[in-house]
C-alpha cells in the first residue's frame, strides 16, 4: 500500500510517518512545500491513501491563508482527479473553521472543497476538525502555546500568559496519530459529517503553565508528577522533549560517610520514594523499625544478608541476597531490620519506601535486630 502524506515535514506529518513505518507501512510517499511539483504528479498517480496535512498556520500575509489551506487542496484534488485516482483522502482542518477569522475561513473553504470532491467522485473523505494538538516535535514560538511554554520553561526563557483562565481544548499527538491510522484501517470515529479524536483534554492555560513549571522544579526535588492523570502524563512527556541537550542529566545529592552512601532517586506524592544505598564491605546499616512506613529492598550488585525481628519477639529472620540472583525482600511494619554487606565488593541496594521521607515525621525508631 502506497500512502501519500502532504505536509510530511510538519509536526503531525513527522509523527504520523514515523508511526506508520513502526507499524510496517513502508511505502510512504512524503511530500512537503519544498518538494518538486513533478513529485506530486507521480505520487497522486500511484498512491492508495492520502493524508493531506499540509497547510498554513502563520503566514506573513493574510492572503496566504487561503492560498495555502484552500489553494493547495484544490491543486491536490485536481491532480488526483486527472489521474483517475479514487484513493481515500484524510484532511486536517481546525475547530477554528467555525470562526470568522482569515484562518478559520480558509480551513472552512478547504473542508467544503473536499466534501464536494467526495460527493462528486464517490471517494471516501475523512475531515478532522482538530483543536490544539500538543506533543513532541511541535515547533515552539509559532502557533502552539504548549510547545512554547514547554520550550521556554525548559530553557529558562521568559513566557507570557495573557489570560490564565482561558480554557484550552487539547489533543495529544499520539492519540491523533492512532486515530489517523485507524482511519486507514476503516476504524475511524465519526459524528455527523466530521471525524474526531476520541480523547480531548480541557484545562485552563494557567494550570498548564503551573504544571510545566512544576516539571522543571521536579528535576531538583526529584518529585515525579502524578502519572495516573492522563493529561499530566502526556504533558510531562512533551516537556521532556524540549530539554536542552546539555541538561538531560542532573546530579543527585549523595549522602556519604565511611559506611558508603545513601541517595534519594525518585519521590512521589502517592507512590513513595526510591533510593540507592551503597554499603562498604562488612558494613551493617539499619537496625530500626517503622509504624506505617514499609519498604522493599533489592540488592542489584554485591552480596549481603537482610535480618528482621518482630520488635516483641526474639526470633531473627534472615534472607541472603545477591546481585547474582535478584529478589525483592519486603520489610513489614513492626519489624526491626538491618542489611549487612557480606561480600568482598560494594553492595548496591535499590530501596523503595511507601512514603517520601519527611524529616518532621520520619517514623523511624532505633532498635538492634
Short mmCIF file of C-alpha atoms in Angstrom, two decimals:
data_model
loop_
_atom_site.label_atom_id
_atom_site.label_comp_id
_atom_site.label_asym_id
_atom_site.label_seq_id
_atom_site.Cartn_x
_atom_site.Cartn_y
_atom_site.Cartn_z
CA UNK A 1 0.00 0.00 0.00
CA UNK A 2 1.37 3.40 -1.01
CA UNK A 3 0.45 6.22 1.35
CA UNK A 4 0.84 9.88 0.35
CA UNK A 5 1.46 12.34 3.18
CA UNK A 6 1.44 16.05 2.39
CA UNK A 7 3.00 18.32 5.00
CA UNK A 8 5.42 15.48 5.67
CA UNK A 9 7.94 17.68 7.48
CA UNK A 10 5.37 19.26 9.77
CA UNK A 11 4.60 18.39 13.38
CA UNK A 12 1.76 15.95 12.70
CA UNK A 13 3.35 14.68 9.50
CA UNK A 14 6.63 13.67 11.14
CA UNK A 15 4.87 11.85 13.96
CA UNK A 16 2.43 10.11 11.60
CA UNK A 17 5.12 8.95 9.15
CA UNK A 18 7.29 7.63 11.97
CA UNK A 19 4.44 5.57 13.43
CA UNK A 20 3.26 4.33 10.03
CA UNK A 21 6.73 2.87 9.48
CA UNK A 22 6.74 1.45 13.02
CA UNK A 23 3.59 -0.46 12.07
CA UNK A 24 5.00 -1.82 8.84
CA UNK A 25 3.71 0.71 6.29
CA UNK A 26 6.98 1.22 4.45
CA UNK A 27 5.72 2.73 1.16
CA UNK A 28 5.15 6.25 2.48
CA UNK A 29 5.29 8.97 -0.18
CA UNK A 30 6.47 12.10 1.63
CA UNK A 31 5.58 15.46 0.11
CA UNK A 32 6.23 18.92 1.55
CA UNK A 33 6.30 22.51 0.39
CA UNK A 34 9.86 22.37 -0.93
CA UNK A 35 9.31 19.18 -2.96
CA UNK A 36 9.25 19.17 -6.76
CA UNK A 37 5.83 19.56 -8.46
CA UNK A 38 6.83 16.58 -10.61
CA UNK A 39 6.93 14.53 -7.44
CA UNK A 40 3.29 15.42 -6.74
CA UNK A 41 2.39 14.33 -10.27
CA UNK A 42 3.95 10.94 -9.65
CA UNK A 43 2.61 10.49 -6.12
CA UNK A 44 -1.00 11.35 -6.99
CA UNK A 45 -0.90 8.74 -9.73
CA UNK A 46 0.25 5.82 -7.60
CA UNK A 47 -0.98 6.46 -4.02
CA UNK A 48 -3.62 4.26 -2.39
CA UNK A 49 -4.44 6.59 0.53
CA UNK A 50 -3.84 10.30 1.12
CA UNK A 51 -3.12 12.10 4.38
CA UNK A 52 -3.46 15.77 3.46
CA UNK A 53 -1.79 17.54 6.39
CA UNK A 54 -0.19 20.45 4.54
CA UNK A 55 -1.47 23.89 5.48
CA UNK A 56 -0.61 27.42 6.51
CA UNK A 57 -0.87 28.47 10.16
CA UNK A 58 1.04 31.72 10.49
CA UNK A 59 1.85 33.35 7.15
CA UNK A 60 3.50 36.72 6.62
CA UNK A 61 0.44 37.92 4.66
CA UNK A 62 -3.22 37.19 5.47
CA UNK A 63 -3.96 36.26 1.88
CA UNK A 64 -1.62 33.28 2.21
CA UNK A 65 -4.15 31.52 4.46
CA UNK A 66 -6.50 30.93 1.54
CA UNK A 67 -3.67 30.13 -0.85
CA UNK A 68 -2.16 27.52 1.45
CA UNK A 69 -5.27 26.00 3.03
CA UNK A 70 -7.62 26.16 0.07
CA UNK A 71 -5.43 26.65 -2.98
CA UNK A 72 -3.10 23.69 -2.45
CA UNK A 73 -6.02 21.46 -1.51
CA UNK A 74 -7.57 22.34 -4.85
CA UNK A 75 -4.33 21.53 -6.64
CA UNK A 76 -4.05 18.17 -4.88
CA UNK A 77 -7.63 17.13 -5.61
CA UNK A 78 -7.35 18.15 -9.27
CA UNK A 79 -4.20 16.05 -9.62
CA UNK A 80 -5.97 13.01 -8.15
CA UNK A 81 -8.97 13.61 -10.40
CA UNK A 82 -6.81 13.93 -13.53
CA UNK A 83 -5.14 10.61 -12.74
CA UNK A 84 -8.46 8.90 -12.09
CA UNK A 85 -7.18 8.04 -8.61
CA UNK A 86 -10.02 7.29 -6.18
CA UNK A 87 -7.80 6.82 -3.14
CA UNK A 88 -9.47 7.81 0.17
CA UNK A 89 -8.27 11.15 1.49
CA UNK A 90 -7.95 12.37 5.09
CA UNK A 91 -7.62 16.10 5.70
CA UNK A 92 -6.79 18.01 8.87
CA UNK A 93 -8.98 21.01 9.46
CA UNK A 94 -9.38 23.06 12.63
CA UNK A 95 -12.07 23.88 15.15
CA UNK A 96 -11.42 27.47 14.04
CA UNK A 97 -13.27 26.62 10.82
CA UNK A 98 -16.36 27.65 12.80
CA UNK A 99 -14.95 31.19 13.30
CA UNK A 100 -14.99 34.22 11.03
CA UNK A 101 -11.26 34.91 11.03
CA UNK A 102 -8.99 34.58 7.97
CA UNK A 103 -7.51 31.28 9.15
CA UNK A 104 -10.90 29.82 10.02
CA UNK A 105 -12.39 30.88 6.70
CA UNK A 106 -9.53 29.25 4.78
CA UNK A 107 -9.94 25.97 6.69
CA UNK A 108 -13.71 26.03 6.12
CA UNK A 109 -13.13 26.58 2.40
CA UNK A 110 -10.82 23.56 2.36
CA UNK A 111 -13.48 21.47 4.12
CA UNK A 112 -16.20 22.48 1.65
CA UNK A 113 -13.90 21.69 -1.25
CA UNK A 114 -13.11 18.18 -0.08
CA UNK A 115 -16.74 17.42 0.81
CA UNK A 116 -17.72 18.42 -2.73
CA UNK A 117 -14.90 16.29 -4.11
CA UNK A 118 -16.18 13.28 -2.17
CA UNK A 119 -19.75 13.77 -3.42
CA UNK A 120 -18.61 14.24 -7.00
CA UNK A 121 -16.21 11.30 -7.19
CA UNK A 122 -17.57 8.89 -4.58
CA UNK A 123 -14.21 8.94 -2.87
CA UNK A 124 -14.22 8.30 0.88
CA UNK A 125 -13.13 11.52 2.61
CA UNK A 126 -12.20 12.00 6.27
CA UNK A 127 -12.36 15.55 7.62
CA UNK A 128 -10.95 16.09 11.12
CA UNK A 129 -11.59 19.40 12.88
CA UNK A 130 -8.71 19.35 15.32
CA UNK A 131 -8.40 21.50 18.43
CA UNK A 132 -4.89 22.39 19.66
CA UNK A 133 -2.50 19.48 19.16
CA UNK A 134 0.48 19.01 21.50
CA UNK A 135 3.38 16.60 21.78
CA UNK A 136 7.00 16.07 20.79
CA UNK A 137 8.48 17.79 17.73
CA UNK A 138 5.97 20.65 17.75
CA UNK A 139 7.57 23.96 16.78
CA UNK A 140 7.77 26.41 19.71
CA UNK A 141 7.10 30.14 19.47
CA UNK A 142 4.98 29.54 16.39
CA UNK A 143 1.35 28.53 16.81
CA UNK A 144 1.30 26.19 19.83
CA UNK A 145 1.09 27.61 23.35
CA UNK A 146 2.01 24.24 24.88
CA UNK A 147 5.13 23.89 22.71
CA UNK A 148 6.16 27.46 23.50
CA UNK A 149 5.71 27.11 27.26
CA UNK A 150 7.47 23.72 27.36
CA UNK A 151 10.40 25.00 25.32
CA UNK A 152 10.79 28.33 27.11
CA UNK A 153 10.42 27.00 30.64
CA UNK A 154 12.77 24.07 29.94
CA UNK A 155 15.34 26.50 28.54
CA UNK A 156 14.80 29.19 31.23
CA UNK A 157 13.38 31.65 28.71
CA UNK A 158 10.62 34.18 29.51
CA UNK A 159 6.97 33.32 28.92
CA UNK A 160 3.85 35.45 28.58
CA UNK A 161 0.45 34.30 29.80
CA UNK A 162 -2.21 36.74 28.63
CA UNK A 163 -5.18 35.11 30.38
CA UNK A 164 -4.56 32.16 32.72
CA UNK A 165 -8.32 31.50 32.90
CA UNK A 166 -8.53 30.67 29.19
CA UNK A 167 -9.91 27.16 28.67
CA UNK A 168 -7.78 25.13 26.29
CA UNK A 169 -9.06 22.12 24.37
CA UNK A 170 -6.15 19.87 23.51
CA UNK A 171 -5.48 16.56 21.79
CA UNK A 172 -2.23 14.63 22.16
CA UNK A 173 -0.19 13.77 19.09
CA UNK A 174 -0.10 10.03 19.81
CA UNK A 175 -3.90 9.97 20.09
CA UNK A 176 -4.15 11.88 16.81
CA UNK A 177 -1.77 9.55 15.01
CA UNK A 178 -3.50 6.46 16.36
CA UNK A 179 -6.88 7.75 15.15
CA UNK A 180 -5.47 8.59 11.72
CA UNK A 181 -4.05 5.09 11.34
CA UNK A 182 -7.38 3.68 12.49
CA UNK A 183 -8.97 5.61 9.62
CA UNK A 184 -6.60 3.86 7.25
CA UNK A 185 -7.87 0.56 8.66
CA UNK A 186 -11.54 1.57 8.43
CA UNK A 187 -11.97 2.10 12.18
CA UNK A 188 -12.29 5.89 12.40
CA UNK A 189 -14.50 7.78 14.87
CA UNK A 190 -17.25 9.76 13.12
CA UNK A 191 -20.03 12.07 14.23
CA UNK A 192 -22.30 13.66 11.65
CA UNK A 193 -20.10 14.77 8.73
CA UNK A 194 -16.85 15.02 10.67
CA UNK A 195 -14.35 12.61 12.17
CA UNK A 196 -12.86 13.24 15.59
CA UNK A 197 -10.17 12.36 18.11
CA UNK A 198 -11.78 10.46 20.96
CA UNK A 199 -9.74 11.89 23.85
CA UNK A 200 -9.89 15.67 24.25
CA UNK A 201 -8.37 17.37 27.29
CA UNK A 202 -9.89 20.61 28.61
CA UNK A 203 -7.72 22.61 31.02
CA UNK A 204 -7.05 26.23 31.89
CA UNK A 205 -3.98 27.87 30.40
CA UNK A 206 -2.71 28.87 33.84
CA UNK A 207 -2.92 25.27 35.05
CA UNK A 208 -0.85 24.11 32.08
CA UNK A 209 1.85 26.66 32.89
CA UNK A 210 1.83 25.68 36.58
CA UNK A 211 2.26 22.01 35.66
CA UNK A 212 5.19 22.73 33.33
CA UNK A 213 6.89 24.89 35.98
CA UNK A 214 6.42 22.03 38.44
CA UNK A 215 8.08 19.68 35.94
CA UNK A 216 11.12 21.95 35.85
CA UNK A 217 11.29 22.14 39.65
CA UNK A 218 10.96 18.36 39.93
CA UNK A 219 14.42 17.98 38.43
CA UNK A 220 15.74 19.39 41.72
CA UNK A 221 13.16 17.97 44.12
CA UNK A 222 13.28 14.52 42.45
CA UNK A 223 9.46 14.52 42.52
CA UNK A 224 7.71 12.58 39.76
CA UNK A 225 4.36 14.06 38.61
CA UNK A 226 1.11 12.16 39.00
CA UNK A 227 1.24 9.80 36.04
CA UNK A 228 -2.22 8.45 36.89
CA UNK A 229 -3.63 11.63 35.34
CA UNK A 230 -3.61 11.11 31.55
CA UNK A 231 -3.07 14.78 30.67
CA UNK A 232 -0.21 15.23 33.16
CA UNK A 233 1.47 12.11 31.81
CA UNK A 234 1.25 13.35 28.21
CA UNK A 235 2.32 16.89 29.08
CA UNK A 236 5.32 15.63 31.04
CA UNK A 237 6.43 13.52 28.08
CA UNK A 238 6.06 16.60 25.88
CA UNK A 239 8.04 18.78 28.29
CA UNK A 240 10.98 16.38 28.42
CA UNK A 241 11.32 16.53 24.62
CA UNK A 242 12.23 20.23 24.94
CA UNK A 243 15.04 19.81 27.49
CA UNK A 244 18.35 21.37 26.43
CA UNK A 245 20.76 18.71 25.18
CA UNK A 246 23.23 19.50 27.94
CA UNK A 247 20.61 19.08 30.68
CA UNK A 248 19.37 15.54 30.12
CA UNK A 249 21.47 14.61 33.15
CA UNK A 250 21.05 16.23 36.54
CA UNK A 251 23.11 15.46 39.66
CA UNK A 252 21.73 13.84 42.80
CA UNK A 253 22.79 14.58 46.36
CA UNK A 254 24.81 11.63 47.67
CA UNK A 255 24.86 11.35 51.46
CA UNK A 256 28.24 9.70 52.04
CA UNK A 257 30.22 8.55 55.05
CA UNK A 258 32.71 5.79 55.86
CA UNK A 259 29.93 3.17 55.55
CA UNK A 260 29.06 4.05 51.94
CA UNK A 261 26.31 6.30 50.63
CA UNK A 262 22.55 6.85 50.51
CA UNK A 263 20.96 8.75 47.62
CA UNK A 264 17.32 9.65 47.07
CA UNK A 265 16.44 8.97 43.42
CA UNK A 266 12.68 9.45 42.90
CA UNK A 267 9.92 10.89 45.11
CA UNK A 268 6.17 10.79 44.53
CA UNK A 269 3.21 12.10 46.47
CA UNK A 270 1.30 8.82 46.32
CA UNK A 271 3.75 6.04 45.44
CA UNK A 272 6.54 6.68 47.92
CA UNK A 273 10.19 7.09 47.02
CA UNK A 274 13.09 5.14 45.55
CA UNK A 275 16.63 5.44 46.90
CA UNK A 276 20.01 3.88 46.14
CA UNK A 277 22.03 2.54 49.06
CA UNK A 278 25.72 1.60 48.73
CA UNK A 279 27.31 -0.35 51.59
CA UNK A 280 31.04 -0.93 52.02
CA UNK A 281 32.43 -4.38 52.76
CA UNK A 282 31.42 -5.66 56.21
CA UNK A 283 29.13 -2.70 56.93
CA UNK A 284 25.71 -3.11 58.55
CA UNK A 285 23.03 -0.46 58.04
CA UNK A 286 19.59 -0.11 59.55
CA UNK A 287 18.69 -1.50 62.98
CA UNK A 288 15.41 0.39 63.11
CA UNK A 289 11.70 -0.19 62.64
CA UNK A 290 8.60 1.69 61.44
CA UNK A 291 4.94 2.02 62.43
CA UNK A 292 3.44 2.66 58.99
CA UNK A 293 6.37 3.07 56.64
CA UNK A 294 7.14 -0.13 54.78
CA UNK A 295 9.96 -0.86 52.37
CA UNK A 296 11.21 -3.18 49.65
CA UNK A 297 14.93 -3.97 49.33
CA UNK A 298 16.50 -5.19 46.09
CA UNK A 299 20.23 -5.91 46.04
CA UNK A 300 21.42 -5.42 42.45
CA UNK A 301 25.19 -5.76 42.98
CA UNK A 302 27.28 -7.45 45.62
CA UNK A 303 26.30 -9.90 48.33
CA UNK A 304 24.65 -9.48 51.72
CA UNK A 305 22.15 -10.59 54.29
CA UNK A 306 18.95 -8.95 55.50
CA UNK A 307 17.87 -9.64 59.07
CA UNK A 308 14.45 -8.90 60.55
CA UNK A 309 12.94 -9.34 64.03
CA UNK A 310 9.45 -8.53 65.22
CA UNK A 311 10.02 -5.98 67.97
CA UNK A 312 8.30 -8.11 70.64
CA UNK A 313 9.97 -11.38 69.58
CA UNK A 314 13.39 -12.96 69.95
CA UNK A 315 13.23 -14.78 66.61
CA UNK A 316 15.57 -13.37 63.94
CA UNK A 317 14.63 -13.97 60.30
CA UNK A 318 17.45 -13.97 57.75
CA UNK A 319 17.39 -13.52 53.97
CA UNK A 320 20.63 -13.89 51.99
CA UNK A 321 20.66 -11.52 48.99
CA UNK A 322 22.88 -11.15 45.95
CA UNK A 323 23.10 -9.23 42.72
CA UNK A 324 23.56 -12.58 41.00
CA UNK A 325 20.01 -13.66 41.87
CA UNK A 326 17.64 -10.70 42.04
CA UNK A 327 14.84 -10.94 44.56
CA UNK A 328 12.82 -8.36 46.47
CA UNK A 329 12.60 -8.54 50.25
CA UNK A 330 9.60 -6.86 51.88
CA UNK A 331 10.23 -5.04 55.16
CA UNK A 332 6.95 -5.22 57.12
CA UNK A 333 5.91 -2.66 59.71
CA UNK A 334 6.73 -3.54 63.32
CA UNK A 335 9.90 -5.46 62.36
CA UNK A 336 13.30 -4.04 63.20
CA UNK A 337 15.70 -4.78 60.35
CA UNK A 338 19.20 -4.34 59.03
CA UNK A 339 21.24 -5.18 55.95
CA UNK A 340 24.89 -6.28 56.01
CA UNK A 341 27.41 -6.44 53.18
CA UNK A 342 28.91 -9.93 53.43
CA UNK A 343 30.74 -9.84 50.10
CA UNK A 344 34.14 -8.54 49.03
CA UNK A 345 32.85 -5.59 46.94
CA UNK A 346 30.48 -2.69 47.49
CA UNK A 347 26.86 -3.81 47.80
CA UNK A 348 24.27 -1.76 45.90
CA UNK A 349 20.65 -1.88 47.07
CA UNK A 350 17.61 -0.29 45.48
CA UNK A 351 15.26 0.69 48.31
CA UNK A 352 11.62 1.62 47.90
CA UNK A 353 9.56 3.15 50.73
CA UNK A 354 5.80 3.62 50.58
CA UNK A 355 6.12 7.29 51.55
CA UNK A 356 8.57 10.06 50.77
CA UNK A 357 10.87 10.83 53.66
CA UNK A 358 9.53 13.53 56.00
CA UNK A 359 12.18 14.89 58.33
CA UNK A 360 9.49 16.07 60.79
CA UNK A 361 7.79 12.67 60.83
CA UNK A 362 10.46 10.09 59.95
CA UNK A 363 8.56 7.13 61.52
CA UNK A 364 11.95 5.51 62.22
CA UNK A 365 12.89 4.04 65.64
CA UNK A 366 16.29 2.63 66.56
CA UNK A 367 16.37 -0.98 67.77
CA UNK A 368 19.09 -3.59 67.29
CA UNK A 369 17.97 -6.69 65.46
#
